[in-house]
Tab-separated table of C-alpha atoms and ligand atoms in Angstrom:
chain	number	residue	atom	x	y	z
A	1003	UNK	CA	-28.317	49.583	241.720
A	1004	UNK	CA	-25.302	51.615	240.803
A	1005	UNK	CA	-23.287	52.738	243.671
A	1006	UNK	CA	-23.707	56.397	243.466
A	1007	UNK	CA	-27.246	55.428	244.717
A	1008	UNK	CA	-25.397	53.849	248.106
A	1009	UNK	CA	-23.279	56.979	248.035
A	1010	UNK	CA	-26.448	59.716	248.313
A	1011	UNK	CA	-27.667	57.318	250.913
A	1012	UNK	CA	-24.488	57.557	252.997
A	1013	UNK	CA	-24.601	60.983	252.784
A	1014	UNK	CA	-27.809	61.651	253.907
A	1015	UNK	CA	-27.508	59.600	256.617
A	1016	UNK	CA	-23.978	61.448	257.824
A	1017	UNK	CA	-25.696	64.813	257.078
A	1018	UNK	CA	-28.244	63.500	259.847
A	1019	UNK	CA	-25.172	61.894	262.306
A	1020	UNK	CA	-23.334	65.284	262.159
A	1021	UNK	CA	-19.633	65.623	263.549
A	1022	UNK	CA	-19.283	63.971	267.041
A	1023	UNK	CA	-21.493	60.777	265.620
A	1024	UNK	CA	-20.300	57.667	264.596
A	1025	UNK	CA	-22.855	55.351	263.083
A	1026	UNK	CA	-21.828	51.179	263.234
A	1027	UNK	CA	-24.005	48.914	261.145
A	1028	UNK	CA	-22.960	44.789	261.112
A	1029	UNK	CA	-24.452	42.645	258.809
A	1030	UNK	CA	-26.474	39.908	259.415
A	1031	UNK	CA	-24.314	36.838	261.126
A	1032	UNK	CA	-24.165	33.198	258.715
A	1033	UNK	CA	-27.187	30.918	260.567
A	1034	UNK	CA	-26.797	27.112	260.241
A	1035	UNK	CA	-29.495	24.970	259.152
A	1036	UNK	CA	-28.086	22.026	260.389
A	1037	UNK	CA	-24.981	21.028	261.139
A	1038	UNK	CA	-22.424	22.340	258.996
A	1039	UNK	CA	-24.844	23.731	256.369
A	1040	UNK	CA	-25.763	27.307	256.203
A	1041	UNK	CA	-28.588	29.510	255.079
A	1042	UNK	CA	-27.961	30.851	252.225
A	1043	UNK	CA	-26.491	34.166	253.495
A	1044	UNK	CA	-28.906	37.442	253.302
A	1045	UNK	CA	-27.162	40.362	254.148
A	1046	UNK	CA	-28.878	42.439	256.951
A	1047	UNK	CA	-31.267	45.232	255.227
A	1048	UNK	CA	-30.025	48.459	256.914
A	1049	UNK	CA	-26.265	47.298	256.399
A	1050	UNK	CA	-26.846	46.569	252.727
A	1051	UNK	CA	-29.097	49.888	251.946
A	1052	UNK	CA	-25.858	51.828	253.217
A	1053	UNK	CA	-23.419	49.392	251.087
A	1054	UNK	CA	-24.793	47.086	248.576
A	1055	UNK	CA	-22.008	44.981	250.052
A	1056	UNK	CA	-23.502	41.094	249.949
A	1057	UNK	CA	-20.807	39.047	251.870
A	1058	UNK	CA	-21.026	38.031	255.244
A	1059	UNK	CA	-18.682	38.974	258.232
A	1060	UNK	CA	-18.840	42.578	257.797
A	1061	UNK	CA	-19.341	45.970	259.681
A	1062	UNK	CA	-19.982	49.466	258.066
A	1063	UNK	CA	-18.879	52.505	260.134
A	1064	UNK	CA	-19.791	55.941	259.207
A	1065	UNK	CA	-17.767	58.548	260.965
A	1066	UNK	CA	-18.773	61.843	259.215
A	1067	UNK	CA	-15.742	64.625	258.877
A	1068	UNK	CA	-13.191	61.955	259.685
A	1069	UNK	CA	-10.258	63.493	257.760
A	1070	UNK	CA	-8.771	59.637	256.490
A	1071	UNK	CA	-12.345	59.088	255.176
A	1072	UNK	CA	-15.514	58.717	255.890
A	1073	UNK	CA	-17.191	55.487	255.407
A	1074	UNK	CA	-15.033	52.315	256.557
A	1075	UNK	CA	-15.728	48.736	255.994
A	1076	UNK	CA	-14.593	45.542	258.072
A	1077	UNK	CA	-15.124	43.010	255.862
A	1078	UNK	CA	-13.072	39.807	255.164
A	1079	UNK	CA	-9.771	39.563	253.695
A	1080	UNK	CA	-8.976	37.814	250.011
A	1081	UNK	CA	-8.119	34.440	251.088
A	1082	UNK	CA	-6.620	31.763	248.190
A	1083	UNK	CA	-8.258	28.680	249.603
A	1084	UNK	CA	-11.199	29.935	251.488
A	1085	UNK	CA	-12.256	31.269	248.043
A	1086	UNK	CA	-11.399	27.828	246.568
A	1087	UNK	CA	-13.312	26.137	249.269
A	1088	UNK	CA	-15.986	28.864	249.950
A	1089	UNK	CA	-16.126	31.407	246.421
A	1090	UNK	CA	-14.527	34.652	245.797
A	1091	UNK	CA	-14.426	37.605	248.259
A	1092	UNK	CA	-14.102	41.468	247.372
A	1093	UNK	CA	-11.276	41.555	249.493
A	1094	UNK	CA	-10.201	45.032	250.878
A	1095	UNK	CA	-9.716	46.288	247.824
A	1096	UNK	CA	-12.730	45.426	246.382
A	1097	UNK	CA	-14.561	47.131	249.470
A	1098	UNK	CA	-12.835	49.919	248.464
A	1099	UNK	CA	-12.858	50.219	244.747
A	1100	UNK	CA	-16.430	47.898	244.272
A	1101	UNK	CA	-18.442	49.069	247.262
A	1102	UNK	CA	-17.088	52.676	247.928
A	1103	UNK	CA	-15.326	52.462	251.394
A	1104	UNK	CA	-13.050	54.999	251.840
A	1105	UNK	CA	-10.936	52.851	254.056
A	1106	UNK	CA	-11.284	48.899	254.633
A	1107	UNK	CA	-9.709	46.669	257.724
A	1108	UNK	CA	-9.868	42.918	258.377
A	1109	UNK	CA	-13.144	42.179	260.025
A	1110	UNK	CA	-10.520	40.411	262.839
A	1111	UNK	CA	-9.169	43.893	263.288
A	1112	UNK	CA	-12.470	44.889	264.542
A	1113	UNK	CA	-11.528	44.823	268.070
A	1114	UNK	CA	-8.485	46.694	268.052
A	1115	UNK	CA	-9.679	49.054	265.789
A	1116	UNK	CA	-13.071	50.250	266.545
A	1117	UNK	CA	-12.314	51.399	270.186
A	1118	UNK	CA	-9.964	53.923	268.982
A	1119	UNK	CA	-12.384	55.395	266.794
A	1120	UNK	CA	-15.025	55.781	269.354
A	1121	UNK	CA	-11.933	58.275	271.097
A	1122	UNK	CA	-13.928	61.652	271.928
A	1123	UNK	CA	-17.207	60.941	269.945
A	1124	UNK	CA	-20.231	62.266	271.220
A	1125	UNK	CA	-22.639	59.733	270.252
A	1126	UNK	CA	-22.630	56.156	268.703
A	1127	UNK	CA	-25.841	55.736	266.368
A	1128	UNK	CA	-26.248	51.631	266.660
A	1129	UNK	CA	-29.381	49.661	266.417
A	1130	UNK	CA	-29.706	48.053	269.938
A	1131	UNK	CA	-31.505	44.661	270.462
A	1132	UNK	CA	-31.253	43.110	266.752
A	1133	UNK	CA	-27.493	41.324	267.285
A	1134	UNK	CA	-26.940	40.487	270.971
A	1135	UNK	CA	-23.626	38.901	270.493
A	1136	UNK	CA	-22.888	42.795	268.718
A	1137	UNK	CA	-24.377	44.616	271.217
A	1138	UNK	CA	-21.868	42.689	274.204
A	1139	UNK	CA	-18.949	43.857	271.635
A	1140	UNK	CA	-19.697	47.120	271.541
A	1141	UNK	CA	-20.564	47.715	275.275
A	1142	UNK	CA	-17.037	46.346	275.880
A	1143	UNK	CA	-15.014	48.673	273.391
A	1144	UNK	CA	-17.079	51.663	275.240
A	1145	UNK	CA	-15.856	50.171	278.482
A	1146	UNK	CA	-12.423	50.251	277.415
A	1147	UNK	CA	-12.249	53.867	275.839
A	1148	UNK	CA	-14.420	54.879	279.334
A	1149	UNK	CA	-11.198	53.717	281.161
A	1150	UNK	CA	-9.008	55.940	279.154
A	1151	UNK	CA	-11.028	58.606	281.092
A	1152	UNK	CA	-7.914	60.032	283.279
A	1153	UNK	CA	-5.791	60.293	279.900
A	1154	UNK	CA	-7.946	62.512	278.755
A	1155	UNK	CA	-9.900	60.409	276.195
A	1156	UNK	CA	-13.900	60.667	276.483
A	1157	UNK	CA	-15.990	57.826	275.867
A	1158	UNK	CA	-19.058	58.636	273.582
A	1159	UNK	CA	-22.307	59.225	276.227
A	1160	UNK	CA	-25.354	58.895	273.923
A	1161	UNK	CA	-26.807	55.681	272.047
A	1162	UNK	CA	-29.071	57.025	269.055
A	1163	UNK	CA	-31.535	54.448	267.358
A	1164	UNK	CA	-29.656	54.270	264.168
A	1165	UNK	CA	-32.602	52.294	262.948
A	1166	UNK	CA	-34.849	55.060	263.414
A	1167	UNK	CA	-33.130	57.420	261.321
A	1168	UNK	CA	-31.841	54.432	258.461
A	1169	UNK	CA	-36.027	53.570	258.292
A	1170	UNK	CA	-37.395	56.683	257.547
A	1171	UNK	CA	-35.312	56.977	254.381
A	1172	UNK	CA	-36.124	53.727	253.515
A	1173	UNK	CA	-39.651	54.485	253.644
A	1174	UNK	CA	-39.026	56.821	250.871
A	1175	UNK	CA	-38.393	54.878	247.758
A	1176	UNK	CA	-36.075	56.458	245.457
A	1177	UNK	CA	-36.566	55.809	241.688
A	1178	UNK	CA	-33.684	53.030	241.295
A	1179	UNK	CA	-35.543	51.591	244.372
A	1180	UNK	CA	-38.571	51.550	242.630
A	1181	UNK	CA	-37.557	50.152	239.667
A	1182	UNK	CA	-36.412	47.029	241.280
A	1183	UNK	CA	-39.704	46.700	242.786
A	1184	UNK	CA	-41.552	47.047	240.208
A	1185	UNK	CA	-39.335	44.274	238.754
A	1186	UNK	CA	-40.126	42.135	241.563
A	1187	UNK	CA	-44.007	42.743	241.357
A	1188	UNK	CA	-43.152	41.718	237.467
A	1189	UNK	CA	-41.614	38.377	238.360
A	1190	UNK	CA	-44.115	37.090	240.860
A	1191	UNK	CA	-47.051	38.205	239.056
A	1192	UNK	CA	-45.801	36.341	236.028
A	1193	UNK	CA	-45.046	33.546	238.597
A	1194	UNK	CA	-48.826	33.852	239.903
A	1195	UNK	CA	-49.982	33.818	236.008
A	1196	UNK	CA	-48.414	30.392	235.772
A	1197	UNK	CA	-49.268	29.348	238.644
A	1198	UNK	CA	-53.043	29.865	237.513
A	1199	UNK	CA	-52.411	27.677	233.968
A	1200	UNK	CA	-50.444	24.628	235.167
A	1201	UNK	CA	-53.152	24.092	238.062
A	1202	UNK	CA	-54.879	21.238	237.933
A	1203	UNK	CA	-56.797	18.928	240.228
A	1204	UNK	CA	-54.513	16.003	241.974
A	1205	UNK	CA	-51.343	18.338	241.955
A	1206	UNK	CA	-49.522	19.046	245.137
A	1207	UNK	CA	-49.618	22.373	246.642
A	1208	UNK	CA	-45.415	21.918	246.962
A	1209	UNK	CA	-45.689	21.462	243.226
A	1210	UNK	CA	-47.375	24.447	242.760
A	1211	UNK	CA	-44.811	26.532	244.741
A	1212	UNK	CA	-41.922	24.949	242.730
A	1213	UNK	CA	-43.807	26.436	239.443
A	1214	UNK	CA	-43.805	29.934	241.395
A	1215	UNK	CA	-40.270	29.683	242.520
A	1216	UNK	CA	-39.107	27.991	238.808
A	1217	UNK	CA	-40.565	31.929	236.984
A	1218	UNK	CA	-38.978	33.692	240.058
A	1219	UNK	CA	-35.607	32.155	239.649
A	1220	UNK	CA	-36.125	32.022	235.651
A	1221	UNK	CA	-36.447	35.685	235.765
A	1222	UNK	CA	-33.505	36.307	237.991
A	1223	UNK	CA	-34.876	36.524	241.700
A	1224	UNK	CA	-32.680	34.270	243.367
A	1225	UNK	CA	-35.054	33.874	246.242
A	1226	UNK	CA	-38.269	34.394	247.430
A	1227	UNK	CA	-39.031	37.384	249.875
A	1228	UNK	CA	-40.130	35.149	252.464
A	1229	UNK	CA	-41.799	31.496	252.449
A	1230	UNK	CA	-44.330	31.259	249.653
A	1231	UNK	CA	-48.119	29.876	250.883
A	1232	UNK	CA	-49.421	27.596	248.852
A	1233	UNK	CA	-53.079	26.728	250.772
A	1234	UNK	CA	-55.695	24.673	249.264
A	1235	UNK	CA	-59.414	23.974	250.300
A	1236	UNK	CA	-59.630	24.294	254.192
A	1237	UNK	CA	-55.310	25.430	254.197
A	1238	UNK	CA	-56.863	28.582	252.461
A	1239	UNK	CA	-58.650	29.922	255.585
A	1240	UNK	CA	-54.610	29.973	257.495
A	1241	UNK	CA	-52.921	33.017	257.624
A	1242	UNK	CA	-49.241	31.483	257.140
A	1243	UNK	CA	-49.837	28.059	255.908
A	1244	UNK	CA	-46.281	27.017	254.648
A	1245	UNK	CA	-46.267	23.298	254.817
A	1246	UNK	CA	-47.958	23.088	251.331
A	1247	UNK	CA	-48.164	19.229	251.320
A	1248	UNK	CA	-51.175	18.644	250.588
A	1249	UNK	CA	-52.773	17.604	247.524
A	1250	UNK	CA	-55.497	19.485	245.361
A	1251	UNK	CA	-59.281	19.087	245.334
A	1252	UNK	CA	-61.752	19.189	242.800
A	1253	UNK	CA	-64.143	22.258	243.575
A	1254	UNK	CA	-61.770	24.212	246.219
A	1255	UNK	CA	-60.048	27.180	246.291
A	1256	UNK	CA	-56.349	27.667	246.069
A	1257	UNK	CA	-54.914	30.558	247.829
A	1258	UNK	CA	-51.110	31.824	247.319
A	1259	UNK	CA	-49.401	34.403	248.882
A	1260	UNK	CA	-45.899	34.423	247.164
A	1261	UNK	CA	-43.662	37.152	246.309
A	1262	UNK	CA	-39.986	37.280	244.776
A	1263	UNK	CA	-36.966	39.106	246.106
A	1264	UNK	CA	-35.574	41.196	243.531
A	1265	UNK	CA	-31.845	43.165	244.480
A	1266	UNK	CA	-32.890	42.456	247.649
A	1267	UNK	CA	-35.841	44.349	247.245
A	1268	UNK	CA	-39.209	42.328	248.085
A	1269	UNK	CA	-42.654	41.863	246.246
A	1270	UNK	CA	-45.938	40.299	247.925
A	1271	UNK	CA	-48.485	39.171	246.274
A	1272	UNK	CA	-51.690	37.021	246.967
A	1273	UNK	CA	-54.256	35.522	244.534
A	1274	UNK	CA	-56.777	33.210	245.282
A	1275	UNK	CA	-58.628	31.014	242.206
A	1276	UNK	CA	-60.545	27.851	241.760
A	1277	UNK	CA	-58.700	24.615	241.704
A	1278	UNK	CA	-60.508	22.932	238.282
A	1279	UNK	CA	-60.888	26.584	236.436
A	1280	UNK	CA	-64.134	27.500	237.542
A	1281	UNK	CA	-65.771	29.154	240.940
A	1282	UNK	CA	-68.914	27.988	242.322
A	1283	UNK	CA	-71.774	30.449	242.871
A	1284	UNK	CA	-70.413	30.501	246.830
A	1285	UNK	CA	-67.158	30.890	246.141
A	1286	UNK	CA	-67.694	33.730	243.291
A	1287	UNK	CA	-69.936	35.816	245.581
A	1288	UNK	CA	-67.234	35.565	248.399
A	1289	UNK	CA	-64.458	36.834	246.141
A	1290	UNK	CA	-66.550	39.605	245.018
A	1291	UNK	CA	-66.863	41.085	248.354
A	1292	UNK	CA	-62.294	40.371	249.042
A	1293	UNK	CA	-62.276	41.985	245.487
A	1294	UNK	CA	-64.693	44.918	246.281
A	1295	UNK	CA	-63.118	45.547	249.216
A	1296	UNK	CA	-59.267	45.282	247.982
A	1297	UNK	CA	-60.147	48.540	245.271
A	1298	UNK	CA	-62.002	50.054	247.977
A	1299	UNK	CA	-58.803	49.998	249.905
A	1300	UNK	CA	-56.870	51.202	246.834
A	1301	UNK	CA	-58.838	53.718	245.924
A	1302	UNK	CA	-57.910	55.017	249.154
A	1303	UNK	CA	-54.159	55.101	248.507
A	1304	UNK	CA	-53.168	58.974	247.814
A	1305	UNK	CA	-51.115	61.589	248.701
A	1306	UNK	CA	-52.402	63.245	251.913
A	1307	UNK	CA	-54.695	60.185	253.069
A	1308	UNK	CA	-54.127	58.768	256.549
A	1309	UNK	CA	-52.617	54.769	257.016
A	1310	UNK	CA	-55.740	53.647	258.314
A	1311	UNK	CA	-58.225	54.657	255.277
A	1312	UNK	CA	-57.949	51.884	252.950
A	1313	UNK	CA	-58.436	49.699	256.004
A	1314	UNK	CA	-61.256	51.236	257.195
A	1315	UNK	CA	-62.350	51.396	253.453
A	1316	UNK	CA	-61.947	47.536	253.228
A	1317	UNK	CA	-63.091	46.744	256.912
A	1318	UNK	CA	-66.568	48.700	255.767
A	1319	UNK	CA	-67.104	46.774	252.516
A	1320	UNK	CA	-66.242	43.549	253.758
A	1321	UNK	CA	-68.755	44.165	256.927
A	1322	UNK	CA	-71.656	45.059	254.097
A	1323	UNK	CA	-70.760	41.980	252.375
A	1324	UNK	CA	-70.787	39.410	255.020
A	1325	UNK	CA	-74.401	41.172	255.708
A	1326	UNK	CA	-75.224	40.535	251.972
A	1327	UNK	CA	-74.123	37.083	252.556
A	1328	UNK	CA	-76.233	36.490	255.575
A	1329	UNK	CA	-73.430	35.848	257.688
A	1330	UNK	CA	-73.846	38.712	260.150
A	1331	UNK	CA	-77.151	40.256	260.787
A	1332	UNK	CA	-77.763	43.696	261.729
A	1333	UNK	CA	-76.738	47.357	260.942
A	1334	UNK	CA	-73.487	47.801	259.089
A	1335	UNK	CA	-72.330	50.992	261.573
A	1336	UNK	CA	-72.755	48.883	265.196
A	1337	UNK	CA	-71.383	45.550	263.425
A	1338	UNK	CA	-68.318	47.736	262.435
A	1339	UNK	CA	-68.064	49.340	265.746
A	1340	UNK	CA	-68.555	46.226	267.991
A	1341	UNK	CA	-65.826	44.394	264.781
A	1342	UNK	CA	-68.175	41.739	264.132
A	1343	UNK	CA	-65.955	40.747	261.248
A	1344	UNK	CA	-62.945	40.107	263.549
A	1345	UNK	CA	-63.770	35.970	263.314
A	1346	UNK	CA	-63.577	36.441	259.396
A	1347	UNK	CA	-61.175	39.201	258.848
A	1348	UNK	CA	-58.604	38.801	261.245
A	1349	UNK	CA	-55.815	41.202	260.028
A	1350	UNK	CA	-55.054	44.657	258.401
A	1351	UNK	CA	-54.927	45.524	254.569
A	1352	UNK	CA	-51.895	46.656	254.364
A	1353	UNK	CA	-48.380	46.663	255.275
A	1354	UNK	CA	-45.284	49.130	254.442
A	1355	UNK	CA	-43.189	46.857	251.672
A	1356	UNK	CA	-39.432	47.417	250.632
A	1357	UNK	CA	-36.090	45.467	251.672
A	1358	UNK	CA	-37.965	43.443	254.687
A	1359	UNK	CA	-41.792	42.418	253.540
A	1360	UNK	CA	-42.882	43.667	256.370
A	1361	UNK	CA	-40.945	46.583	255.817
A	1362	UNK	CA	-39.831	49.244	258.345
A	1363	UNK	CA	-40.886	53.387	258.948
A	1364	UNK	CA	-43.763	53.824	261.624
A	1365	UNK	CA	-47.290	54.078	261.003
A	1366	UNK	CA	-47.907	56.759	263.484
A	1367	UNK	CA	-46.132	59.832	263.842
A	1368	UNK	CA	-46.859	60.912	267.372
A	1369	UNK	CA	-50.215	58.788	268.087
A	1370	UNK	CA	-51.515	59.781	264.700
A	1371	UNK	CA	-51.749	58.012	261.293
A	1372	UNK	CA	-49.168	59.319	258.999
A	1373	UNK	CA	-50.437	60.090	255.640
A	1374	UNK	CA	-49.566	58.470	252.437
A	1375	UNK	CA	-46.559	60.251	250.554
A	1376	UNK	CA	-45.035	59.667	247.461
A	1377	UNK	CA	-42.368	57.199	246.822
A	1378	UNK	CA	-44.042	54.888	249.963
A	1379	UNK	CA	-45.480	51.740	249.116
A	1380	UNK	CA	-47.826	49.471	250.695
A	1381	UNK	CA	-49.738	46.398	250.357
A	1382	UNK	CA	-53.256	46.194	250.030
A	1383	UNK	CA	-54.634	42.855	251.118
A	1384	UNK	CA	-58.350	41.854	252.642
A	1385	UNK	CA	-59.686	39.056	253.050
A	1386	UNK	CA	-61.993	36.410	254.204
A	1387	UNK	CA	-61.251	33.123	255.915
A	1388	UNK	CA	-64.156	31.177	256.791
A	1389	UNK	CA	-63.056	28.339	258.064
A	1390	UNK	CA	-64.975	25.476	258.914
A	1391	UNK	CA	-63.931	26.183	263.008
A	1392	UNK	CA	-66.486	29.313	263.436
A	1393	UNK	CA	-69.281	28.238	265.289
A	1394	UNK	CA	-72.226	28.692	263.655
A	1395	UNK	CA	-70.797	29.271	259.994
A	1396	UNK	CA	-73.315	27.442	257.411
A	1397	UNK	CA	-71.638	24.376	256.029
A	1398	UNK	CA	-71.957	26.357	252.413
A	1399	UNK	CA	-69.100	28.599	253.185
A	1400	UNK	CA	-67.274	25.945	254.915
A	1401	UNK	CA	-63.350	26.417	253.542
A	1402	UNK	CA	-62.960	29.150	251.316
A	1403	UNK	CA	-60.547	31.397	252.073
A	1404	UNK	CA	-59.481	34.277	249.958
A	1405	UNK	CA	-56.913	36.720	249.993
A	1406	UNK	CA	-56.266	39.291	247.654
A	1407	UNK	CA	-53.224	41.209	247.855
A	1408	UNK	CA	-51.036	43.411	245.485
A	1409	UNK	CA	-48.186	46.178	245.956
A	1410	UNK	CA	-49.148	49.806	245.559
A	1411	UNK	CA	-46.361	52.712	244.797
A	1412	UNK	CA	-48.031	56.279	246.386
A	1413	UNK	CA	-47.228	58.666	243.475
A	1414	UNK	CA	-47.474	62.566	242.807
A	1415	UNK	CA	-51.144	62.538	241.969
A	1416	UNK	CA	-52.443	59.129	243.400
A	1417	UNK	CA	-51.018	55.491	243.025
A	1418	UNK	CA	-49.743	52.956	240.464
A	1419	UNK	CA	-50.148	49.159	241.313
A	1420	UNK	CA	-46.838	47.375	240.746
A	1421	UNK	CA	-48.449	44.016	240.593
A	1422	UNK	CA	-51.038	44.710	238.219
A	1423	UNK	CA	-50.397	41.870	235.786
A	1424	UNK	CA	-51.738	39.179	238.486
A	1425	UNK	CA	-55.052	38.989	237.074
A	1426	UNK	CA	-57.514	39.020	240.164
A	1427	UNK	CA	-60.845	39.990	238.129
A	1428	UNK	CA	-62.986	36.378	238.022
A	1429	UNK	CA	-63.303	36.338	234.419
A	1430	UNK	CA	-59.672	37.367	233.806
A	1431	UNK	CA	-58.538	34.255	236.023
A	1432	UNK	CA	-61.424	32.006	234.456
A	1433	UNK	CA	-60.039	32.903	230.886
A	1434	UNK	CA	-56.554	32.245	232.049
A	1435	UNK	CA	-57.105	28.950	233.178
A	1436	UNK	CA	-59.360	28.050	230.368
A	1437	UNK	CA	-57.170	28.681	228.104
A	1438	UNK	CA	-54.145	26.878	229.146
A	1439	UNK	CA	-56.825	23.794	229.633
A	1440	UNK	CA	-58.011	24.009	225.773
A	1441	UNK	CA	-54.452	24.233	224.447
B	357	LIG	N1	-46.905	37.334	253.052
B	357	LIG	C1	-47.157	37.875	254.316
B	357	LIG	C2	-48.077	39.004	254.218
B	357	LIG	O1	-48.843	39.084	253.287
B	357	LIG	O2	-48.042	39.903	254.995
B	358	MN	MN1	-48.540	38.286	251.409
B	359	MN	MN1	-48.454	41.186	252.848
């Protein structure tokens, strides 16, 4: 992502702050895993949307009209042996001449500096509630510019979600945005494909993730978007399963819900497929109904239709299915009303997908469904999960669980599905496998 791209985004974000604002943004804080080992460090979503800056230990402020410049970075210095020790840092320069900050300071500067610049703002936009230890900091600097009261010196009065405002534009994908997701959607649905040909029975479902996460990292997504589920047999009918220890079984499912992060920009994908190659009668017409139901959903993904229409779209065919099945009994319209499917469909289709998997912008614009627009994307992902714990369930449908899940752009005149090389039709994944098992 070239950095005019951060650029527009700062601007439109000042354009929004106005003079008398001052926006603050920290990056996410280094988390231990144990002892003195660290996560590998993932910079905070909103702080790297307005900087593409990667490092930890590092505050964007944004103080629009501020004649020295606009956007300043506290970031950490260029340090000889840390960077031996620890690898190479931008440096102040670098934030400045890499990164686009107009002015950079030493992250320990913070403190000194950052009061001052609150001096006679009007409002600090600042996401509340995500960094405690960052929200203490910054009620203390507005203490100490409050006492400067009798000096003359006003303290800024007004907290503004800066969230709010950073989260609608992220809603919006812009084209560079895009791209990279449709790269990610690339990567794990090639990940997926292999996935499908090295499967056999007697493999562990860990070694199936490590084939995922070999394509993903082979294909230059340093990471997965979030822990990938690798769920076989009865593991298939829960939601997060991410122990993936067990080992595979002749005649059951295998469900995976694994997506790579691409310039920090995240794909999610689920496909579900038989263990030895082949689906059983059951299993088939079970998948038919997910898979019904999952184009139903997409179908319903266009400009000017509501959040809730591919669910209800889904929640309708999946109710007329498990009828089909003889798993519910009764009318489709009181079954639907009364949610009859709740025990085997236990979630929604879809989710907003960007930076964060679950990504952010609401779903409701005052109490209503906002409607699809383009440059949004969303997931689309029903399923069925009937597990072996529902009372009553017929020992025939005992353990299969299927999920089927891809990424969908919202575009001009309808949708394009970024994930569309995970095959998900039964004889596209049956051909797949068979293949790989006669070569
Ligand atoms: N991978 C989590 C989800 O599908 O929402
Ligand atoms: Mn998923
Ligand atoms: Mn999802």
């Amino acid at each position: 992502m070239d950095k005019r791209e951060f650029a527009r985004r700062r601007k439109r974000l000042m354009d929004m702050i106005d003079i008398g604002g001052i926006a603050i943004q920290p990056t996410a804080p280094e988390r231990v895993r144990n002892r003195d080992v660290f996560y590998p460090h993932r910079a905070d979503s909103d702080f790297f949307y307005l900087t593409g800056y990667p490092e930890p230990d590092a505050v964007a402020v944004m103080v629009p009209d501020r004649p020295q410049g606009e956007f300043l970075l506290f970031c950490r210095e260029r340090d000889a042996d840390a960077e031996t020790w620890h690898g190479r840092r931008a440096g102040l320069n670098g934030a400045c001449e890499l990164y686009g900050a107009n002015d950079a300071f030493p992250i320990s500067d913070l403190d000194d500096i950052l009061p001052g610049l609150l001096e006679n703002k009007e409002r600090i936009y600042y996401t509340m509630g995500r960094y405690l230890d960052f929200d203490q900091r910054l009620v203390g600097w507005v203490t100490r510019v409050t006492a400067k009261g009798r000096a003359g010196i006003h303290a800024p009065d007004q907290f503004v979600s800066l969230g709010h405002l950073l989260h609608e534009s992220r809603l919006y994908k812009s084209p560079q945005e895009i791209k990279a997701m449709r790269r990610a959607a690339a990567i794990t649905a090639e990940g997926h494909r292999r996935a499908m040909s090295v499967c056999r029975t007697g493999m562990y479902e860990y070694q199936i993730e490590a084939e995922l996460l070999h394509t993903f990292m082979l294909r230059g997504a340093r990471s997965p978007a979030y822990p990938s589920i690798v769920g076989g047999g009865a593991n298939s009918c829960i939601l997060h399963y991410i122990e993936n220890q067990d080992q595979l079984k002749d005649g059951d499912l295998l469900l995976i819900d694994a997506g790579a992060e691409y310039d920090c920009y995240a794909s999610d994908i689920t496909r579900t497929f038989p263990i030895n190659g082949n689906f059983t009668k059951d299993q088939a017409a079970v998948y038919e109904v997910v898979l019904e139901a999952q184009l139903a959903a997409i179908a319903e993904i266009q400009p000017g239709n509501t959040w809730n229409m591919p669910h209800e779209a889904a929640v309708e065919v999946i109710t007329r299915g498990l009828i089909d099945l003889g798993i519910l009994k009764g009318r489709a319209s009181k079954l639907i009303r009364e949610e009859a499917f709740r025990p085997y469909y236990m979630h929604k289709t879809g989710h907003w997908l960007g930076m964060d998997v679950h990504d952010v912008g609401d779903y409701k614009l005052v109490d209503e469904w906002r409607t699809f627009e383009p440059g949004m994307v969303t997931t689309v992902e029903p399923g069925l999960y009937l597990s072996s714990n529902i009372k009553g369930l017929a020992k025939r449908w005992w353990n299969i669980g299927i999920r089927i899940e891809d990424n969908v752009l919202v575009t001009k005149l309808g949708h394009e599905v970024l994930s569309a090389n995970a095959p998900k039709q039964i004889d596209d994944i049956e051909s797949l496998m068979h293949q790989e098992r006669a070569a």
